[in-house]
mmCIF file of C-alpha atoms and ligand atoms in Angstrom:
data_model
loop_
_atom_site.group_PDB
_atom_site.id
_atom_site.type_symbol
_atom_site.label_atom_id
_atom_site.label_comp_id
_atom_site.label_asym_id
_atom_site.label_seq_id
_atom_site.Cartn_x
_atom_site.Cartn_y
_atom_site.Cartn_z
ATOM 1 C CA UNK A 56 16.353 35.811 36.553
ATOM 2 C CA UNK A 57 17.292 32.858 38.744
ATOM 3 C CA UNK A 58 20.958 33.231 37.765
ATOM 4 C CA UNK A 59 22.201 35.078 40.844
ATOM 5 C CA UNK A 60 20.234 32.766 43.164
ATOM 6 C CA UNK A 61 21.595 29.694 41.524
ATOM 7 C CA UNK A 62 25.101 31.141 41.850
ATOM 8 C CA UNK A 63 24.485 31.952 45.544
ATOM 9 C CA UNK A 64 23.144 28.364 46.168
ATOM 10 C CA UNK A 65 26.209 26.932 44.479
ATOM 11 C CA UNK A 66 28.546 29.050 46.619
ATOM 12 C CA UNK A 67 26.768 28.432 49.923
ATOM 13 C CA UNK A 68 28.428 25.122 50.807
ATOM 14 C CA UNK A 69 31.782 26.755 50.320
ATOM 15 C CA UNK A 70 31.173 29.760 52.566
ATOM 16 C CA UNK A 71 31.021 27.359 55.515
ATOM 17 C CA UNK A 72 33.702 25.024 54.141
ATOM 18 C CA UNK A 73 36.668 25.036 56.459
ATOM 19 C CA UNK A 74 39.869 23.233 57.205
ATOM 20 C CA UNK A 75 38.576 19.649 57.154
ATOM 21 C CA UNK A 76 36.206 20.296 54.277
ATOM 22 C CA UNK A 77 39.060 21.654 52.117
ATOM 23 C CA UNK A 78 41.418 18.893 53.263
ATOM 24 C CA UNK A 79 38.887 16.289 52.034
ATOM 25 C CA UNK A 80 38.542 18.094 48.712
ATOM 26 C CA UNK A 81 42.343 18.022 48.471
ATOM 27 C CA UNK A 82 42.191 14.208 48.783
ATOM 28 C CA UNK A 83 43.304 13.998 52.456
ATOM 29 C CA UNK A 84 41.422 11.829 54.975
ATOM 30 C CA UNK A 85 41.133 14.645 57.556
ATOM 31 C CA UNK A 86 42.382 17.894 58.992
ATOM 32 C CA UNK A 87 42.373 17.442 62.761
ATOM 33 C CA UNK A 88 43.143 19.124 66.001
ATOM 34 C CA UNK A 89 44.359 17.529 69.184
ATOM 35 C CA UNK A 90 42.638 18.581 72.345
ATOM 36 C CA UNK A 91 43.001 18.090 76.042
ATOM 37 C CA UNK A 92 40.414 17.202 78.648
ATOM 38 C CA UNK A 93 39.213 20.159 80.785
ATOM 39 C CA UNK A 94 40.871 18.432 83.736
ATOM 40 C CA UNK A 95 44.259 18.788 82.122
ATOM 41 C CA UNK A 96 43.616 22.391 81.293
ATOM 42 C CA UNK A 97 42.641 23.074 84.927
ATOM 43 C CA UNK A 98 45.828 21.552 86.084
ATOM 44 C CA UNK A 99 47.710 23.850 83.760
ATOM 45 C CA UNK A 100 45.897 26.775 85.504
ATOM 46 C CA UNK A 101 43.575 27.484 82.632
ATOM 47 C CA UNK A 102 39.854 27.978 82.759
ATOM 48 C CA UNK A 103 38.197 24.575 82.166
ATOM 49 C CA UNK A 104 35.437 25.544 79.833
ATOM 50 C CA UNK A 105 35.402 27.842 76.807
ATOM 51 C CA UNK A 106 32.204 27.957 74.834
ATOM 52 C CA UNK A 107 33.887 29.449 71.741
ATOM 53 C CA UNK A 108 36.614 26.848 71.955
ATOM 54 C CA UNK A 109 34.145 24.012 72.091
ATOM 55 C CA UNK A 110 32.147 25.423 69.170
ATOM 56 C CA UNK A 111 35.236 25.418 66.981
ATOM 57 C CA UNK A 112 36.340 21.978 68.103
ATOM 58 C CA UNK A 113 32.897 20.602 67.346
ATOM 59 C CA UNK A 114 32.535 22.333 63.967
ATOM 60 C CA UNK A 115 32.511 19.326 61.672
ATOM 61 C CA UNK A 116 33.842 21.386 58.733
ATOM 62 C CA UNK A 117 36.794 22.675 60.681
ATOM 63 C CA UNK A 118 38.144 19.436 62.136
ATOM 64 C CA UNK A 119 37.510 15.942 60.991
ATOM 65 C CA UNK A 120 39.790 14.274 63.501
ATOM 66 C CA UNK A 121 41.094 14.616 67.022
ATOM 67 C CA UNK A 122 43.737 13.177 69.348
ATOM 68 C CA UNK A 123 43.901 13.411 73.158
ATOM 69 C CA UNK A 124 47.068 15.383 73.826
ATOM 70 C CA UNK A 125 47.612 13.675 77.220
ATOM 71 C CA UNK A 126 44.787 11.423 78.420
ATOM 72 C CA UNK A 127 45.881 8.132 76.738
ATOM 73 C CA UNK A 128 49.492 8.291 77.966
ATOM 74 C CA UNK A 129 50.857 5.714 80.352
ATOM 75 C CA UNK A 130 50.983 8.114 83.251
ATOM 76 C CA UNK A 131 47.177 8.406 83.179
ATOM 77 C CA UNK A 132 46.138 5.027 81.826
ATOM 78 C CA UNK A 133 48.222 2.789 84.112
ATOM 79 C CA UNK A 134 49.322 4.926 87.019
ATOM 80 C CA UNK A 135 50.025 1.802 89.126
ATOM 81 C CA UNK A 136 50.951 -1.553 87.822
ATOM 82 C CA UNK A 137 47.814 -3.351 86.657
ATOM 83 C CA UNK A 138 45.534 -0.500 87.670
ATOM 84 C CA UNK A 139 44.019 1.066 84.568
ATOM 85 C CA UNK A 140 42.207 4.407 84.385
ATOM 86 C CA UNK A 141 40.723 5.699 81.173
ATOM 87 C CA UNK A 142 38.853 8.733 82.574
ATOM 88 C CA UNK A 143 41.008 11.373 80.913
ATOM 89 C CA UNK A 144 41.360 9.681 77.549
ATOM 90 C CA UNK A 145 37.650 8.882 77.467
ATOM 91 C CA UNK A 146 36.662 12.550 77.661
ATOM 92 C CA UNK A 147 38.260 13.206 74.279
ATOM 93 C CA UNK A 148 37.202 9.921 72.874
ATOM 94 C CA UNK A 149 33.591 10.694 73.639
ATOM 95 C CA UNK A 150 33.864 14.057 71.861
ATOM 96 C CA UNK A 151 35.235 12.204 68.891
ATOM 97 C CA UNK A 152 32.355 9.742 68.961
ATOM 98 C CA UNK A 153 29.638 12.382 69.463
ATOM 99 C CA UNK A 154 31.020 14.448 66.550
ATOM 100 C CA UNK A 155 31.797 11.458 64.323
ATOM 101 C CA UNK A 156 35.525 12.458 64.197
ATOM 102 C CA UNK A 157 38.311 10.144 63.213
ATOM 103 C CA UNK A 158 40.480 9.591 66.321
ATOM 104 C CA UNK A 159 44.242 9.311 66.248
ATOM 105 C CA UNK A 160 45.206 7.632 69.526
ATOM 106 C CA UNK A 161 48.369 8.622 71.353
ATOM 107 C CA UNK A 162 50.723 7.094 72.749
ATOM 108 C CA UNK A 163 51.318 3.541 73.880
ATOM 109 C CA UNK A 164 55.044 3.196 74.626
ATOM 110 C CA UNK A 165 57.017 6.388 75.361
ATOM 111 C CA UNK A 166 59.673 7.018 77.975
ATOM 112 C CA UNK A 167 58.185 10.478 78.776
ATOM 113 C CA UNK A 168 54.952 10.907 80.833
ATOM 114 C CA UNK A 169 55.544 7.366 81.866
ATOM 115 C CA UNK A 170 54.085 6.121 85.176
ATOM 116 C CA UNK A 171 56.818 6.463 87.851
ATOM 117 C CA UNK A 172 56.526 2.755 88.844
ATOM 118 C CA UNK A 173 57.899 1.682 85.454
ATOM 119 C CA UNK A 174 61.107 3.712 86.009
ATOM 120 C CA UNK A 175 61.485 3.154 89.761
ATOM 121 C CA UNK A 176 64.961 2.001 90.684
ATOM 122 C CA UNK A 177 63.355 -0.634 92.909
ATOM 123 C CA UNK A 178 61.585 -2.182 89.869
ATOM 124 C CA UNK A 179 64.743 -3.979 88.732
ATOM 125 C CA UNK A 180 63.245 -5.277 85.468
ATOM 126 C CA UNK A 181 64.616 -8.210 83.574
ATOM 127 C CA UNK A 182 63.868 -8.514 79.822
ATOM 128 C CA UNK A 183 61.140 -11.033 80.705
ATOM 129 C CA UNK A 184 59.386 -8.933 83.418
ATOM 130 C CA UNK A 185 59.577 -5.666 81.400
ATOM 131 C CA UNK A 186 58.283 -7.448 78.290
ATOM 132 C CA UNK A 187 55.286 -8.660 80.290
ATOM 133 C CA UNK A 188 54.707 -5.057 81.482
ATOM 134 C CA UNK A 189 54.685 -3.725 77.863
ATOM 135 C CA UNK A 190 52.430 -6.485 76.647
ATOM 136 C CA UNK A 191 49.934 -5.908 79.504
ATOM 137 C CA UNK A 192 49.917 -2.162 78.959
ATOM 138 C CA UNK A 193 49.552 -2.211 75.204
ATOM 139 C CA UNK A 194 46.878 -4.942 75.375
ATOM 140 C CA UNK A 195 44.731 -3.262 78.069
ATOM 141 C CA UNK A 196 44.822 0.206 76.631
ATOM 142 C CA UNK A 197 44.168 -0.915 73.094
ATOM 143 C CA UNK A 198 41.354 -3.238 74.207
ATOM 144 C CA UNK A 199 39.662 -0.366 76.013
ATOM 145 C CA UNK A 200 39.793 1.835 72.915
ATOM 146 C CA UNK A 201 39.098 -0.994 70.448
ATOM 147 C CA UNK A 202 37.117 0.168 67.387
ATOM 148 C CA UNK A 203 37.514 3.814 68.315
ATOM 149 C CA UNK A 204 40.955 4.655 66.869
ATOM 150 C CA UNK A 205 41.887 5.099 63.204
ATOM 151 C CA UNK A 206 45.520 4.865 64.258
ATOM 152 C CA UNK A 207 47.648 4.333 67.350
ATOM 153 C CA UNK A 208 51.024 5.891 67.997
ATOM 154 C CA UNK A 209 52.513 2.650 69.173
ATOM 155 C CA UNK A 210 56.024 3.873 69.901
ATOM 156 C CA UNK A 211 56.783 7.541 70.399
ATOM 157 C CA UNK A 212 60.176 9.284 70.215
ATOM 158 C CA UNK A 213 62.744 6.486 70.592
ATOM 159 C CA UNK A 214 65.823 8.100 68.956
ATOM 160 C CA UNK A 215 68.357 10.824 69.526
ATOM 161 C CA UNK A 216 69.053 13.572 66.991
ATOM 162 C CA UNK A 217 71.991 11.572 65.552
ATOM 163 C CA UNK A 218 69.691 8.658 64.789
ATOM 164 C CA UNK A 219 70.880 6.393 67.571
ATOM 165 C CA UNK A 220 68.476 5.026 70.173
ATOM 166 C CA UNK A 221 67.853 7.315 73.136
ATOM 167 C CA UNK A 222 68.309 6.263 76.663
ATOM 168 C CA UNK A 223 65.140 4.896 78.296
ATOM 169 C CA UNK A 224 64.129 2.147 80.668
ATOM 170 C CA UNK A 225 62.740 0.275 77.666
ATOM 171 C CA UNK A 226 65.961 0.561 75.616
ATOM 172 C CA UNK A 227 68.242 -0.146 78.572
ATOM 173 C CA UNK A 228 66.501 -3.429 79.436
ATOM 174 C CA UNK A 229 65.335 -4.673 75.994
ATOM 175 C CA UNK A 230 67.320 -2.823 73.327
ATOM 176 C CA UNK A 231 65.506 -2.163 70.093
ATOM 177 C CA UNK A 232 63.388 -5.299 70.785
ATOM 178 C CA UNK A 233 61.004 -3.152 72.830
ATOM 179 C CA UNK A 234 59.868 -1.509 69.609
ATOM 180 C CA UNK A 235 59.294 -4.914 67.947
ATOM 181 C CA UNK A 236 57.406 -6.167 70.967
ATOM 182 C CA UNK A 237 55.103 -3.109 71.164
ATOM 183 C CA UNK A 238 54.217 -3.315 67.432
ATOM 184 C CA UNK A 239 53.877 -7.097 67.463
ATOM 185 C CA UNK A 240 51.500 -6.873 70.448
ATOM 186 C CA UNK A 241 49.461 -4.083 69.008
ATOM 187 C CA UNK A 242 48.937 -5.938 65.739
ATOM 188 C CA UNK A 243 47.520 -8.875 67.663
ATOM 189 C CA UNK A 244 45.170 -6.852 69.800
ATOM 190 C CA UNK A 245 43.559 -4.903 66.976
ATOM 191 C CA UNK A 246 44.628 -6.003 63.540
ATOM 192 C CA UNK A 247 42.488 -3.409 61.742
ATOM 193 C CA UNK A 248 43.985 -0.314 63.340
ATOM 194 C CA UNK A 249 46.842 1.625 61.724
ATOM 195 C CA UNK A 250 50.053 1.277 63.715
ATOM 196 C CA UNK A 251 52.360 4.296 63.700
ATOM 197 C CA UNK A 252 55.814 5.233 64.849
ATOM 198 C CA UNK A 253 55.688 8.926 65.804
ATOM 199 C CA UNK A 254 58.488 11.514 66.099
ATOM 200 C CA UNK A 255 59.602 15.145 65.672
ATOM 201 C CA UNK A 256 62.554 16.480 63.593
ATOM 202 C CA UNK A 257 62.062 13.847 60.957
ATOM 203 C CA UNK A 258 60.235 16.055 58.548
ATOM 204 C CA UNK A 259 63.234 16.529 56.324
ATOM 205 C CA UNK A 260 65.993 14.052 55.363
ATOM 206 C CA UNK A 261 68.425 13.868 58.332
ATOM 207 C CA UNK A 262 70.296 11.261 60.423
ATOM 208 C CA UNK A 263 67.260 11.071 62.667
ATOM 209 C CA UNK A 264 64.904 10.598 59.774
ATOM 210 C CA UNK A 265 67.221 7.872 58.474
ATOM 211 C CA UNK A 266 67.023 6.304 61.928
ATOM 212 C CA UNK A 267 63.207 6.113 61.631
ATOM 213 C CA UNK A 268 63.537 4.630 58.116
ATOM 214 C CA UNK A 269 65.781 2.018 59.802
ATOM 215 C CA UNK A 270 63.136 1.230 62.385
ATOM 216 C CA UNK A 271 60.476 0.825 59.683
ATOM 217 C CA UNK A 272 62.775 -1.562 57.712
ATOM 218 C CA UNK A 273 63.695 -3.472 60.936
ATOM 219 C CA UNK A 274 60.018 -4.128 61.662
ATOM 220 C CA UNK A 275 59.235 -5.011 58.073
ATOM 221 C CA UNK A 276 62.232 -7.419 57.804
ATOM 222 C CA UNK A 277 60.883 -9.260 60.840
ATOM 223 C CA UNK A 278 57.393 -9.400 59.312
ATOM 224 C CA UNK A 279 55.979 -7.074 61.966
ATOM 225 C CA UNK A 280 53.145 -4.765 60.914
ATOM 226 C CA UNK A 281 53.847 -1.014 60.781
ATOM 227 C CA UNK A 282 51.430 1.115 58.764
ATOM 228 C CA UNK A 283 52.561 4.669 59.231
ATOM 229 C CA UNK A 284 55.062 7.259 60.393
ATOM 230 C CA UNK A 285 53.870 10.307 62.272
ATOM 231 C CA UNK A 286 55.612 13.598 61.516
ATOM 232 C CA UNK A 287 54.963 15.575 64.652
ATOM 233 C CA UNK A 288 55.842 18.819 62.956
ATOM 234 C CA UNK A 289 56.794 21.008 65.899
ATOM 235 C CA UNK A 290 58.263 23.781 63.817
ATOM 236 C CA UNK A 291 59.964 27.134 64.533
ATOM 237 C CA UNK A 292 58.589 29.975 62.306
ATOM 238 C CA UNK A 293 62.025 31.346 61.475
ATOM 239 C CA UNK A 294 63.525 28.077 60.312
ATOM 240 C CA UNK A 295 61.022 25.407 59.230
ATOM 241 C CA UNK A 296 61.852 22.677 56.753
ATOM 242 C CA UNK A 297 61.107 23.633 53.192
ATOM 243 C CA UNK A 298 58.306 22.246 51.057
ATOM 244 C CA UNK A 299 60.725 20.208 48.970
ATOM 245 C CA UNK A 300 62.480 18.791 52.004
ATOM 246 C CA UNK A 301 59.218 17.687 53.474
ATOM 247 C CA UNK A 302 58.048 16.124 50.229
ATOM 248 C CA UNK A 303 61.384 14.238 49.995
ATOM 249 C CA UNK A 304 61.002 12.960 53.551
ATOM 250 C CA UNK A 305 57.458 11.791 53.014
ATOM 251 C CA UNK A 306 58.410 10.138 49.731
ATOM 252 C CA UNK A 307 61.237 8.247 51.465
ATOM 253 C CA UNK A 308 58.709 6.641 53.846
ATOM 254 C CA UNK A 309 56.201 6.141 51.063
ATOM 255 C CA UNK A 310 58.857 4.199 49.177
ATOM 256 C CA UNK A 311 58.782 1.659 52.092
ATOM 257 C CA UNK A 312 55.035 1.253 51.695
ATOM 258 C CA UNK A 313 53.964 3.103 54.853
ATOM 259 C CA UNK A 314 51.704 6.142 55.126
ATOM 260 C CA UNK A 315 52.645 9.405 56.644
ATOM 261 C CA UNK A 316 50.574 11.918 58.664
ATOM 262 C CA UNK A 317 51.424 15.182 60.297
ATOM 263 C CA UNK A 318 50.380 14.345 63.831
ATOM 264 C CA UNK A 319 51.245 17.343 66.069
ATOM 265 C CA UNK A 320 51.812 20.275 63.753
ATOM 266 C CA UNK A 321 52.421 23.696 65.337
ATOM 267 C CA UNK A 322 54.700 26.618 64.414
ATOM 268 C CA UNK A 323 56.056 28.601 67.340
ATOM 269 C CA UNK A 324 57.362 32.151 67.170
ATOM 270 C CA UNK A 325 59.146 34.552 69.421
ATOM 271 C CA UNK A 326 56.795 36.807 71.359
ATOM 272 C CA UNK A 327 55.616 39.458 70.926
ATOM 273 C CA UNK A 328 54.670 38.326 67.386
ATOM 274 C CA UNK A 329 55.025 40.770 64.547
ATOM 275 C CA UNK A 330 53.954 40.849 60.880
ATOM 276 C CA UNK A 331 57.165 39.134 59.769
ATOM 277 C CA UNK A 332 56.958 36.275 62.263
ATOM 278 C CA UNK A 333 53.289 35.733 61.392
ATOM 279 C CA UNK A 334 54.211 35.653 57.741
ATOM 280 C CA UNK A 335 56.945 33.120 58.373
ATOM 281 C CA UNK A 336 54.470 31.105 60.419
ATOM 282 C CA UNK A 337 51.883 31.209 57.629
ATOM 283 C CA UNK A 338 54.433 30.021 55.123
ATOM 284 C CA UNK A 339 55.602 27.235 57.402
ATOM 285 C CA UNK A 340 52.105 25.944 57.905
ATOM 286 C CA UNK A 341 51.355 26.270 54.177
ATOM 287 C CA UNK A 342 54.513 24.271 53.275
ATOM 288 C CA UNK A 343 53.748 21.479 55.693
ATOM 289 C CA UNK A 344 50.131 21.162 54.561
ATOM 290 C CA UNK A 345 51.163 21.663 50.935
ATOM 291 C CA UNK A 346 53.756 18.888 51.261
ATOM 292 C CA UNK A 347 51.009 16.623 52.654
ATOM 293 C CA UNK A 348 48.728 17.419 49.734
ATOM 294 C CA UNK A 349 51.422 16.928 47.160
ATOM 295 C CA UNK A 350 53.213 13.836 48.459
ATOM 296 C CA UNK A 351 51.214 10.678 47.752
ATOM 297 C CA UNK A 352 51.999 8.871 51.040
ATOM 298 C CA UNK A 353 50.608 11.649 53.316
ATOM 299 C CA UNK A 354 47.042 11.045 54.423
ATOM 300 C CA UNK A 355 46.201 13.829 56.885
ATOM 301 C CA UNK A 356 47.241 16.685 59.193
ATOM 302 C CA UNK A 357 46.600 17.151 62.872
ATOM 303 C CA UNK A 358 47.546 20.357 64.650
ATOM 304 C CA UNK A 359 48.515 20.106 68.357
ATOM 305 C CA UNK A 360 45.495 21.937 69.700
ATOM 306 C CA UNK A 361 44.229 24.963 67.795
ATOM 307 C CA UNK A 362 43.911 27.710 70.427
ATOM 308 C CA UNK A 363 47.126 29.472 71.611
ATOM 309 C CA UNK A 364 46.308 29.576 75.328
ATOM 310 C CA UNK A 365 46.137 25.723 75.322
ATOM 311 C CA UNK A 366 49.469 25.162 73.599
ATOM 312 C CA UNK A 367 52.339 23.338 75.309
ATOM 313 C CA UNK A 368 54.866 25.738 73.697
ATOM 314 C CA UNK A 369 55.300 28.516 76.330
ATOM 315 C CA UNK A 370 55.789 26.004 79.128
ATOM 316 C CA UNK A 371 58.668 24.381 77.244
ATOM 317 C CA UNK A 372 60.115 27.357 75.403
ATOM 318 C CA UNK A 373 59.836 30.514 77.485
ATOM 319 C CA UNK A 374 59.665 33.587 75.186
ATOM 320 C CA UNK A 375 57.954 31.613 72.355
ATOM 321 C CA UNK A 376 54.230 31.155 71.799
ATOM 322 C CA UNK A 377 51.339 31.819 69.317
ATOM 323 C CA UNK A 378 52.100 28.476 67.628
ATOM 324 C CA UNK A 379 48.532 27.568 66.669
ATOM 325 C CA UNK A 380 45.772 29.016 64.476
ATOM 326 C CA UNK A 381 43.542 30.944 66.865
ATOM 327 C CA UNK A 382 44.831 33.852 69.046
ATOM 328 C CA UNK A 383 43.659 34.217 72.626
ATOM 329 C CA UNK A 384 40.842 36.557 71.451
ATOM 330 C CA UNK A 385 39.736 33.828 68.977
ATOM 331 C CA UNK A 386 40.919 35.862 65.962
ATOM 332 C CA UNK A 387 42.467 33.619 63.375
ATOM 333 C CA UNK A 388 46.183 33.732 62.585
ATOM 334 C CA UNK A 389 47.070 34.593 58.964
ATOM 335 C CA UNK A 390 48.293 30.996 58.801
ATOM 336 C CA UNK A 391 44.702 29.810 58.736
ATOM 337 C CA UNK A 392 44.062 31.168 55.233
ATOM 338 C CA UNK A 393 47.510 30.148 54.126
ATOM 339 C CA UNK A 394 46.539 26.598 55.026
ATOM 340 C CA UNK A 395 43.265 26.889 53.077
ATOM 341 C CA UNK A 396 45.330 28.109 50.103
ATOM 342 C CA UNK A 397 47.714 25.200 50.479
ATOM 343 C CA UNK A 398 44.782 22.809 50.557
ATOM 344 C CA UNK A 399 43.435 24.353 47.367
ATOM 345 C CA UNK A 400 46.721 24.637 45.515
ATOM 346 C CA UNK A 401 49.198 22.277 47.184
ATOM 347 C CA UNK A 402 51.054 25.310 48.445
ATOM 348 C CA UNK A 403 50.237 29.005 49.092
ATOM 349 C CA UNK A 404 50.712 31.477 46.302
ATOM 350 C CA UNK A 405 53.200 34.181 47.504
ATOM 351 C CA UNK A 406 51.238 37.081 45.947
ATOM 352 C CA UNK A 407 47.884 36.092 47.420
ATOM 353 C CA UNK A 408 49.562 35.493 50.724
ATOM 354 C CA UNK A 409 51.022 38.976 50.922
ATOM 355 C CA UNK A 410 47.709 40.698 50.049
ATOM 356 C CA UNK A 411 45.778 38.606 52.516
ATOM 357 C CA UNK A 412 48.335 39.103 55.303
ATOM 358 C CA UNK A 413 48.195 42.881 54.891
ATOM 359 C CA UNK A 414 44.407 42.836 55.088
ATOM 360 C CA UNK A 415 44.414 40.601 58.185
ATOM 361 C CA UNK A 416 47.042 42.641 59.963
ATOM 362 C CA UNK A 417 45.047 45.839 59.274
ATOM 363 C CA UNK A 418 41.860 44.207 60.626
ATOM 364 C CA UNK A 419 43.700 43.002 63.703
ATOM 365 C CA UNK A 420 45.225 46.457 64.364
ATOM 366 C CA UNK A 421 41.747 48.030 64.015
ATOM 367 C CA UNK A 422 40.327 45.500 66.515
ATOM 368 C CA UNK A 423 43.071 46.181 69.070
ATOM 369 C CA UNK A 424 42.651 50.009 68.858
HETATM 370 O O1 9MR B 724 50.933 18.602 74.671
HETATM 371 C C1 9MR B 724 51.538 17.799 75.650
HETATM 372 C C2 9MR B 724 51.721 18.597 76.949
HETATM 373 O O2 9MR B 724 50.483 18.991 77.477
HETATM 374 C C3 9MR B 724 52.486 17.759 77.946
HETATM 375 O O3 9MR B 724 52.803 18.565 79.086
HETATM 376 C C4 9MR B 724 53.830 17.289 77.279
HETATM 377 C C5 9MR B 724 54.670 16.438 78.169
HETATM 378 O O4 9MR B 724 55.788 16.020 77.466
HETATM 379 O O5 9MR B 724 53.462 16.528 76.138
HETATM 380 C C6 9MR B 724 52.851 17.262 75.154
HETATM 381 O O6 9MR B 724 52.675 16.535 73.994
HETATM 382 C C7 9MR B 724 53.843 15.985 73.409
HETATM 383 C C8 9MR B 724 53.404 14.751 72.667
HETATM 384 O O7 9MR B 724 52.717 13.892 73.528
HETATM 385 C C9 9MR B 724 54.548 14.022 72.025
HETATM 386 N N1 9MR B 724 55.314 14.917 71.219
HETATM 387 C C10 9MR B 724 55.762 16.184 71.822
HETATM 388 C C11 9MR B 724 54.535 16.901 72.411
HETATM 389 C C12 9MR B 724 54.936 18.239 72.939
HETATM 390 O O8 9MR B 724 55.778 18.105 74.026
#
C-alpha cells in the first residue's frame, strides 16, 4: 500500500534536480553561469533587476558556480594606476558567497577591457616598469579576492588564430615573459587557487589550440604553476566543434597534467531562430557538455550568463542572438533538456532529442498564439 508513496518520495529529489545537480551526479564539480552586476546591465540599457532572473541564478540546483562577466577586469579593478576599486566584482562575489557557489574569477591580465592608462602612448613602459605594473595588479586583485575563488583566469586570450602571440602592450614590451610573470606572481599570492589560461577557438585541435599547449609546456618547463585551461566555448549553432574533436582537445591538455573547464559556453544562432537552428544549438550544447562528462580532465561547465537579453552576442554579432538557455520570456531553450541528457548519458540521444524538441516547439507555439 505504501508502494506508490515510496516511489514518489524516491522521485521527489529528482523532480527539482537541475543543471548543477545533474552535473554533480555526472562527476563534474559544477555547472555554473556567469552573471553581471546590475550596474553593468543598466549601462547596457537593460532593466537592472529581474526577479525571475535572480530566482534562477540563486537556485542552488540550477547553478553551482558563477563568474563575474565584467566586474573583476582591469578596467574596473584598477581604473587608475594604484587606485583599486572592487565594487562591481564584489556584487557577484557576494552572491556567490550568500548562495555557497563556487566562484571562477575572471580575468587578471588581458589586453581587452584594460584600463586606458596601461595602453596610453605617454606611458612609455620599459620591461621593468610594466613588470611592476603587472605584479601590482595581480597581487592587489588576488589579495582582495583571497579565499573566494576556486580558480583565476590569470591570462586571457594571448594568441592569434594561427597560434602566434597577438599584439598587445604586454607582448610588445615583455614578449611571452608577461605570461610567465603573471602566473608566477599569482602562484605566490594565493598558492591554493587554481591558475588558468583561458581562450576561445581552442576547443578542437588547431594551430591555436597547439599554441595554448605550447604556453602550458613553456610554463611547466620553467617550473611555473599552471593548473588549468579554460575552453571559453563561444560556439555558432551551425558549425560547432564535434563531440570527438572536443574530447581530443581536452585529452591533449589532460596529457600535460592540467585540468580543463568550459568557462564561457554559449551557442549563438541567426535570428529569428527556427526549429532547425534550435536543434543545432541543442546538439552543440549537448556535445560540449557531453565532451566534458566523457573526457577525464574536464571538471566543470560555465555558461556565459543564462538569459538571452543579458548576452554579449547581439552587441558583437548583429543578426545573431538567442545563445543561452532561457529566452526573453523565461521559457527554456530545447538545449536545456539536451544538456540534462548529456549530463545523464555523456551525450544526447538523437531519438529522445527529436521527440523532446517537437514537444517543446509545440508548447512554445501554443504559448505564443
Ligand atoms: O560578456 C562580456 C561583455 O559584457 C563585454 O562587453 C565584453 C568586452 O569584450 O566581454 C565579454 O566577455 C568576454 C570575456 O571576458 C572573455 N571572452 C570573450 C567574452 C565575450 O566577448
